Coordinates of C-alpha atoms in Angstrom, one line a residue:
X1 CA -1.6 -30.2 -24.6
X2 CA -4.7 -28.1 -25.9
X3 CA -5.2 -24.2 -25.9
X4 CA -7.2 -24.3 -22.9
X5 CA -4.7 -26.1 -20.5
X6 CA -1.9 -24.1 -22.6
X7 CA -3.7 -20.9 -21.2
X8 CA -4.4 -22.2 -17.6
X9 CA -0.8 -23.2 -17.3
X10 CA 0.1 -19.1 -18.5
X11 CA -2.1 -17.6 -16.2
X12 CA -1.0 -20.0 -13.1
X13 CA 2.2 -18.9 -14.0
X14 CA 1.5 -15.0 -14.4
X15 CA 0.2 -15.5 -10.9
X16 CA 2.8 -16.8 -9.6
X17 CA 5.7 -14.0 -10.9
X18 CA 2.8 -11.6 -9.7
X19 CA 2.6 -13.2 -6.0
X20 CA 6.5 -13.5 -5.8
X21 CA 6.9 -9.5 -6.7
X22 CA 4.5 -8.8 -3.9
X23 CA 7.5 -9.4 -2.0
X24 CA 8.9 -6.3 -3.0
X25 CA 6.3 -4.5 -1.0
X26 CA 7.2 -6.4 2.1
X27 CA 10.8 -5.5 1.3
X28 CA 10.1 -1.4 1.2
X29 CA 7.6 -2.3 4.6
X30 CA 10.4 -3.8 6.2
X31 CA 13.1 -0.6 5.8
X32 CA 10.3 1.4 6.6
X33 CA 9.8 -0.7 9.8
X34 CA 13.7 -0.1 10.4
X35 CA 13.6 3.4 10.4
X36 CA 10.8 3.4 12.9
X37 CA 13.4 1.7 15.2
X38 CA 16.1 4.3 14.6
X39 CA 16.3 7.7 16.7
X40 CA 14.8 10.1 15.3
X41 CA 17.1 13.9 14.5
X42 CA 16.4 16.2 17.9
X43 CA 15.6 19.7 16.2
X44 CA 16.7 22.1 18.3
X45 CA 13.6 24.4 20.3
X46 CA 12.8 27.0 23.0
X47 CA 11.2 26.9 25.7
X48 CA 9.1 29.9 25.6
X49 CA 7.3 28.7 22.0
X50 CA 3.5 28.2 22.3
X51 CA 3.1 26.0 19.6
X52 CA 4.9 23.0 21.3
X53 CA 3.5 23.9 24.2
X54 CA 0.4 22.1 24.6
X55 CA -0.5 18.7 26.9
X56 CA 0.9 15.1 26.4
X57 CA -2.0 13.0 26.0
X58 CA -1.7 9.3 26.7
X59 CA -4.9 7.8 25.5
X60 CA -4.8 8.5 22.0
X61 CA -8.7 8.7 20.4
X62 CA -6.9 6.4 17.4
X63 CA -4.2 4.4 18.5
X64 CA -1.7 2.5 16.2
X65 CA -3.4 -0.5 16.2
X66 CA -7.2 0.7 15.7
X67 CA -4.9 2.5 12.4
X68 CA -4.0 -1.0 11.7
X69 CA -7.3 -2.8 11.6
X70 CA -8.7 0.5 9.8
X71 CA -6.7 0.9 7.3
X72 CA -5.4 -2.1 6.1
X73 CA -7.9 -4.7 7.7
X74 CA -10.3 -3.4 6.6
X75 CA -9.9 -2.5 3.1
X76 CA -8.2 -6.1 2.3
X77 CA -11.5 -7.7 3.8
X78 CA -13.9 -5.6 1.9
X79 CA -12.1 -5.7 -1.5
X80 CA -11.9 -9.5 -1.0
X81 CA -15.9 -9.9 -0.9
X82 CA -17.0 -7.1 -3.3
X83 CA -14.9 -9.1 -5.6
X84 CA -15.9 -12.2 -4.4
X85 CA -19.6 -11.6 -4.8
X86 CA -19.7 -8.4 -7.6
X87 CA -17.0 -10.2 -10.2
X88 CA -16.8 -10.7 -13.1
X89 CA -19.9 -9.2 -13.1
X90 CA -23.3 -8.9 -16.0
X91 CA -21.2 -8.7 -19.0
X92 CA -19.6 -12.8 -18.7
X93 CA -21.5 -14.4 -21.7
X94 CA -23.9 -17.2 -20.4
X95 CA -22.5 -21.0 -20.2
X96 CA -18.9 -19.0 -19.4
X97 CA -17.1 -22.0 -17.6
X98 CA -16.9 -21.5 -14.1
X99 CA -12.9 -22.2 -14.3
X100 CA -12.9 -18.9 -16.1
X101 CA -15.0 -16.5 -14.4
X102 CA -13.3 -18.5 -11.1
X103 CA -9.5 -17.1 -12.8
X104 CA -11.1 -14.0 -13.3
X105 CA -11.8 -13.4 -9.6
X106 CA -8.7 -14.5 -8.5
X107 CA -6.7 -12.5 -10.8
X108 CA -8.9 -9.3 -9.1
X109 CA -8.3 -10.3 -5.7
X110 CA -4.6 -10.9 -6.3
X111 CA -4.5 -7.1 -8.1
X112 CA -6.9 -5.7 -5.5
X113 CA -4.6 -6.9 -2.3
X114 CA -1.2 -5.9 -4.2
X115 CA -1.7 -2.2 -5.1
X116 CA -3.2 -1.9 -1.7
X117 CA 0.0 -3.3 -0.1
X118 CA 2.5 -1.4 -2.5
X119 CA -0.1 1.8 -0.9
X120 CA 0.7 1.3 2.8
X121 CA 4.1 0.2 2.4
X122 CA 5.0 3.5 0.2
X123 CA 3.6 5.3 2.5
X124 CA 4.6 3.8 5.9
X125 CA 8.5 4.1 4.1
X126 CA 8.2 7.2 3.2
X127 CA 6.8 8.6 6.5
X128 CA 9.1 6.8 8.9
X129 CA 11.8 7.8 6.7
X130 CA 11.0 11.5 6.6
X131 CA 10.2 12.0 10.2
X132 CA 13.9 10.3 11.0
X133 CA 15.3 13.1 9.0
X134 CA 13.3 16.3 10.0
X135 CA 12.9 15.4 13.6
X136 CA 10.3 18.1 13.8
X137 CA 9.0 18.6 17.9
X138 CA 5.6 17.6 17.9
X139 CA 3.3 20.1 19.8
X140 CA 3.1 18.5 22.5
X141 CA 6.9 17.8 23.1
X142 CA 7.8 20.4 25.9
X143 CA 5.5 18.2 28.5
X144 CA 7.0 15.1 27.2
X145 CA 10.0 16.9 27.8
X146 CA 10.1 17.9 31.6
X147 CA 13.2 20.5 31.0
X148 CA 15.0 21.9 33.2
X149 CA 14.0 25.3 33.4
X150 CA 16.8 26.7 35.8
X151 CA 19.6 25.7 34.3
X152 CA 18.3 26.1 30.6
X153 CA 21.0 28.1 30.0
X154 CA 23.6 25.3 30.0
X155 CA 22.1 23.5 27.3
X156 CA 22.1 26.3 24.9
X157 CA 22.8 26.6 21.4
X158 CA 21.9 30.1 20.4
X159 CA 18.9 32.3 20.3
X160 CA 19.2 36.1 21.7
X161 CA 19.6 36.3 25.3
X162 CA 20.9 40.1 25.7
X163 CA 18.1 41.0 24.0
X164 CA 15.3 38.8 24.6
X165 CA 15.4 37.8 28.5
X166 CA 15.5 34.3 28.3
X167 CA 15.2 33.4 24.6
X168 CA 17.1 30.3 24.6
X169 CA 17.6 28.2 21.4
X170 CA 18.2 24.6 23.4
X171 CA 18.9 20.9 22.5
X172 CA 17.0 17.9 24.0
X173 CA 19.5 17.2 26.3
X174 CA 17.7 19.6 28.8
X175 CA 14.9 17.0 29.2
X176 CA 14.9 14.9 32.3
X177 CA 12.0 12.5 30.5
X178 CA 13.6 9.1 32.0
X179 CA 11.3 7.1 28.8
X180 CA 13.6 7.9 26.3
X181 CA 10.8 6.2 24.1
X182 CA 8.1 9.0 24.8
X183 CA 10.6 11.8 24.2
X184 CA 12.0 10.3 20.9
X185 CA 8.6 10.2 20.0
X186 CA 8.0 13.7 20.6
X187 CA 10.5 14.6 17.5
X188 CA 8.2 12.6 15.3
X189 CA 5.6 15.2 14.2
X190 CA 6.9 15.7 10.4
X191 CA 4.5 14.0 8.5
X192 CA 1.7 12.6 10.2
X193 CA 1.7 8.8 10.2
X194 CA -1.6 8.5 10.9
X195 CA -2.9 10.8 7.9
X196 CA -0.8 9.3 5.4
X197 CA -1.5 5.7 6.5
X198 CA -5.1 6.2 6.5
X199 CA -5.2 7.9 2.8
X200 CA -3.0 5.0 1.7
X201 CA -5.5 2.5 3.0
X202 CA -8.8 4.4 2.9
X203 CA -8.5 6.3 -0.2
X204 CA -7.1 3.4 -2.1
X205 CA -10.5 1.1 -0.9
X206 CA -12.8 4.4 -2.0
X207 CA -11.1 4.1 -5.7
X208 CA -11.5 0.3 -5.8
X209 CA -15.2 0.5 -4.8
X210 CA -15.2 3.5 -7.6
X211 CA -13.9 1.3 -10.0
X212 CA -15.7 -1.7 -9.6
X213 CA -19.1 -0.2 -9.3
X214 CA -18.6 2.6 -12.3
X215 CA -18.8 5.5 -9.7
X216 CA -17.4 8.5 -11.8
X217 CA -18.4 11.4 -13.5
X218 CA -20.2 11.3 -16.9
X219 CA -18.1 11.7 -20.1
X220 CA -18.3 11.4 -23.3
X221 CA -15.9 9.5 -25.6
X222 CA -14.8 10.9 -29.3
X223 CA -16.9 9.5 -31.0
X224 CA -20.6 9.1 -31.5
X225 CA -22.8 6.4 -30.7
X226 CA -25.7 5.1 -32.8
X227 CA -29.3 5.9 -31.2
X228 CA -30.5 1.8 -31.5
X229 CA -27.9 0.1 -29.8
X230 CA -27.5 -0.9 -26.3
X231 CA -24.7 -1.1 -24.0
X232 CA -24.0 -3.5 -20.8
X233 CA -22.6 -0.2 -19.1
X234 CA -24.2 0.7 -15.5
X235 CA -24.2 4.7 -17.6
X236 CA -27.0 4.9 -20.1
X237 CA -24.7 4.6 -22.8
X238 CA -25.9 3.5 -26.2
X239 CA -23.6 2.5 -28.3
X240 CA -22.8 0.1 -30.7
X241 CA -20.1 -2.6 -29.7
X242 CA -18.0 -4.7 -32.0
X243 CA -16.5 -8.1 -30.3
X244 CA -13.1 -8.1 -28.9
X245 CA -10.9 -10.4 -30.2
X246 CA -8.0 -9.6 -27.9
X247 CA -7.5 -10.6 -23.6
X248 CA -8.3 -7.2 -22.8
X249 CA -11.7 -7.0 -20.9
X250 CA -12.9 -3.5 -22.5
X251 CA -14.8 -3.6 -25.1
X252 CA -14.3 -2.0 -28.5
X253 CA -17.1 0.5 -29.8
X254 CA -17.3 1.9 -33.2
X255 CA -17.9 5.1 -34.3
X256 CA -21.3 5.8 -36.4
X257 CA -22.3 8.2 -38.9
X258 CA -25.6 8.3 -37.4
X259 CA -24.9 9.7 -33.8
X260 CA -27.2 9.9 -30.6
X261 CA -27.7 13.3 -28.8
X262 CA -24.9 14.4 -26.5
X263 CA -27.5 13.8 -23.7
X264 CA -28.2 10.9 -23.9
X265 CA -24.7 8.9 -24.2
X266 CA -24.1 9.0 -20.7
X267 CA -25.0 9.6 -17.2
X268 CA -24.6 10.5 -13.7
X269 CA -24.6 7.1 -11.8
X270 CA -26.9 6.6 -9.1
X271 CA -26.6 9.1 -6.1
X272 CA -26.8 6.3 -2.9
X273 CA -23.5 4.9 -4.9
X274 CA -21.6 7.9 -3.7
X275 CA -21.9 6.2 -0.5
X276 CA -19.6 3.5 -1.2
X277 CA -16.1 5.6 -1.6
X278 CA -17.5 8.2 0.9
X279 CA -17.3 6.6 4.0
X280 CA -13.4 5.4 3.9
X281 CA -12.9 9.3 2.5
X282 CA -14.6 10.3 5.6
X283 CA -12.8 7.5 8.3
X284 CA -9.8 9.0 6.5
X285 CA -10.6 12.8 7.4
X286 CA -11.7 11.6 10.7
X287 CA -8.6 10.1 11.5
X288 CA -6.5 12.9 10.3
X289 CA -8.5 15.4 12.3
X290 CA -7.5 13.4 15.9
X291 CA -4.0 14.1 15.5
X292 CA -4.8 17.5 15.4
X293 CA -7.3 17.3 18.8
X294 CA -4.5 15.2 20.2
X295 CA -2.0 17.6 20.1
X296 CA 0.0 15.0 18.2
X297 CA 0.5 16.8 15.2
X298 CA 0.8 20.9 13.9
X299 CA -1.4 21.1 11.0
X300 CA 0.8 21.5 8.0
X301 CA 1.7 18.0 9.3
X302 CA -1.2 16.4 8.8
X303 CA -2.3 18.3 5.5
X304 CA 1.3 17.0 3.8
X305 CA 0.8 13.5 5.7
X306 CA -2.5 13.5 3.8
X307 CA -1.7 14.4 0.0
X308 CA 1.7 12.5 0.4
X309 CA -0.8 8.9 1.4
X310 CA -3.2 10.2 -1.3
X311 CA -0.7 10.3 -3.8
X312 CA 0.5 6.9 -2.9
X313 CA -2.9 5.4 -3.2
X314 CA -3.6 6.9 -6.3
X315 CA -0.6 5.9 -7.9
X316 CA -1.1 2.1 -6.6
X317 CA -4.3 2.2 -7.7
X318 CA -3.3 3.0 -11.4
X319 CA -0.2 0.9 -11.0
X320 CA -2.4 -2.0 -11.0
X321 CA -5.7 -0.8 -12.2
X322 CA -7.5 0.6 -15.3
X323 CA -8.3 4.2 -15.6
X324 CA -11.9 4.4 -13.5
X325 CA -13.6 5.9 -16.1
X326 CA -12.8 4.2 -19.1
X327 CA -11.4 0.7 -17.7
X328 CA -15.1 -1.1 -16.5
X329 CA -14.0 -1.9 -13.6
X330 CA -11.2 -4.4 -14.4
X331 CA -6.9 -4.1 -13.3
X332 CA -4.4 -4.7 -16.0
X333 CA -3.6 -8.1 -17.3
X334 CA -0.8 -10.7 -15.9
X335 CA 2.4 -9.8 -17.5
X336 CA 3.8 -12.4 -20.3
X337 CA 6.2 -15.0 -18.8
X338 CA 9.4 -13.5 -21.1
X339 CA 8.3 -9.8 -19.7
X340 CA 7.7 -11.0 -16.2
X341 CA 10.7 -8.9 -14.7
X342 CA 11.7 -6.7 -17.5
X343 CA 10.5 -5.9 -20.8
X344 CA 13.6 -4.5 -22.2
X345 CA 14.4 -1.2 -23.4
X346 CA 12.2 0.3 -26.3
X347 CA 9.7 -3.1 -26.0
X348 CA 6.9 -1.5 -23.9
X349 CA 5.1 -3.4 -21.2

């Protein structure tokens, strides 16, 4: 056996381990789907609190499955053709063998689709999880509700009544909602579902689109560059570069004792680029905002729903994926067939 089918047989094997722990995702999906089934903690309320207050609105401006397609439909089509068409990309040396640049792609889609599953299943854990445990009326609980007013009194649990006529503190069992669904669902408003799965999805999309086209803000590395070389970098970076010897896809650059301006070893990227990671940012804020119009959600709610999904996605992201700024576009490596579950303590990745 020569190198080259020594090395095809490594990488079809690194795929493999990789593709088998991408059941792990399904696995933290699947509990995630198990708390959605569970009832939710009834917090008690009052009935005289404006906040809960508002009107039950049945036809949702975003429903669950529009969410779906948007947030993970989407983002798994589009990062399979940008990588598709846009990868490897200008810097594959000419008569590359198409086997290679073919692996290449693979390995990017494989990467791509994983930390953007490990994203929504994170997040869709997390906030089924969390609104079990809070149980937090949404605002528009009270006409999901239909309590009964006269007798609100016999579902007490505290509150002031001597001194506030009528302050009540009651449990849910003064509801006379016969779709125990709809009122189970009206406990559901801590975090917003919607938020966090949208920033999970949309948010993670915007960084791979970031990545792959070299969207980010100028920086300088630190070192100098020399004023006659060139660079394949999309940033007008002249430097001068050293072959790399090694799998990794960056390439090294040497320092010179004859440096470039400051000015001129980098810049801003194309303004029209911006486009590309603006428009899931801006699906994403979109969606958030309905829960709000929809009286679906108070709006501490959506803002924690929001950084909790944007956390997610940015950890995924890096979990799979080189820094944005420094990486050229590329995710990590396949893992080593002895490290492929655990690397062992004190024997780094």
């Amino acid at each position: 056996m020569d190198d080259e089918e020594a090395i095809e047989i490594l990488y079809l094997d690194s795929l493999h381990m990789e593709l088998q722990m991408d059941q792990c995702s399904n696995a933290i999906a699947a509990v995630g789907a198990g708390f959605w089934k569970i009832t939710p903690n009834h917090r008690p309320f009052t009935l005289t609190d404006p906040s809960i207050s508002f009107p039950y609105v049945e036809h949702e401006k975003i429903s669950t499955a529009v969410l779906f397609v948007v947030s993970l439909i989407a983002p798994a089509v589009i990062i399979f053709f940008v990588i598709m068409i846009f990868v490897p990309g200008p810097s594959v040396a000419p008569g590359t063998p198409q086997s290679k640049i073919w692996k290449r792609k693979l390995w990017e889609w494989n990467t791509g689709w994983l930390g953007l599953g490990l994203s929504l299943a994170l997040s869709f854990f997390f906030t089924q999880g969390m609104k079990n445990l809070f149980g937090k009326p949404r605002p528009d609980l009270l006409s999901r509700c239909h309590p009964d007013y006269e007798n609100q009194a016999n579902y007490a649990l505290g509150g002031f009544p001597t001194v506030l006529n009528g302050f009540y503190l009651v449990s849910s069992t003064i509801c006379q909602q016969k779709d125990q669904g709809i009122l189970n669902d009206g406990f559901s408003s801590f975090p917003s579902g919607h938020s966090s799965y949208s920033w999970a999805g949309l948010l993670y999309l915007a960084l791979i689109l970031a990545s792959k086209f070299q969207i980010t803000v100028p920086y300088l590395l630190p070192f100098s560059y020399t004023a006659t070389s060139t660079s394949s970098s999309v940033f007008r970076v002249n430097a001068k570069i050293t072959p790399n010897t090694h799998s990794s896809p960056i390439s090294s650059i040497s320092p010179t004792k004859n440096p470039a301006p400051l000015r001129t070893q980098s810049a801003a990227p194309p303004t029209y680029l911006l486009i590309l990671p603006l428009i899931p940012i801006c699906a994403a804020v979109y969606i958030s905002s309905t829960r709000f119009s929809d009286f679906r959600h108070h709006g501490f709610d959506i803002l924690f729903g929001s950084l909790m999904g944007s956390v997610i996605s940015i950890f995924s992201f890096r979990l799979y994926h080189l820094p944005i700024r420094r990486g050229g576009g590329w995710s990590w490596g396949p893992r080593s067939e002895a490290k492929a579950f655990w690397s062992g303590v004190g024997a780094g990745g």
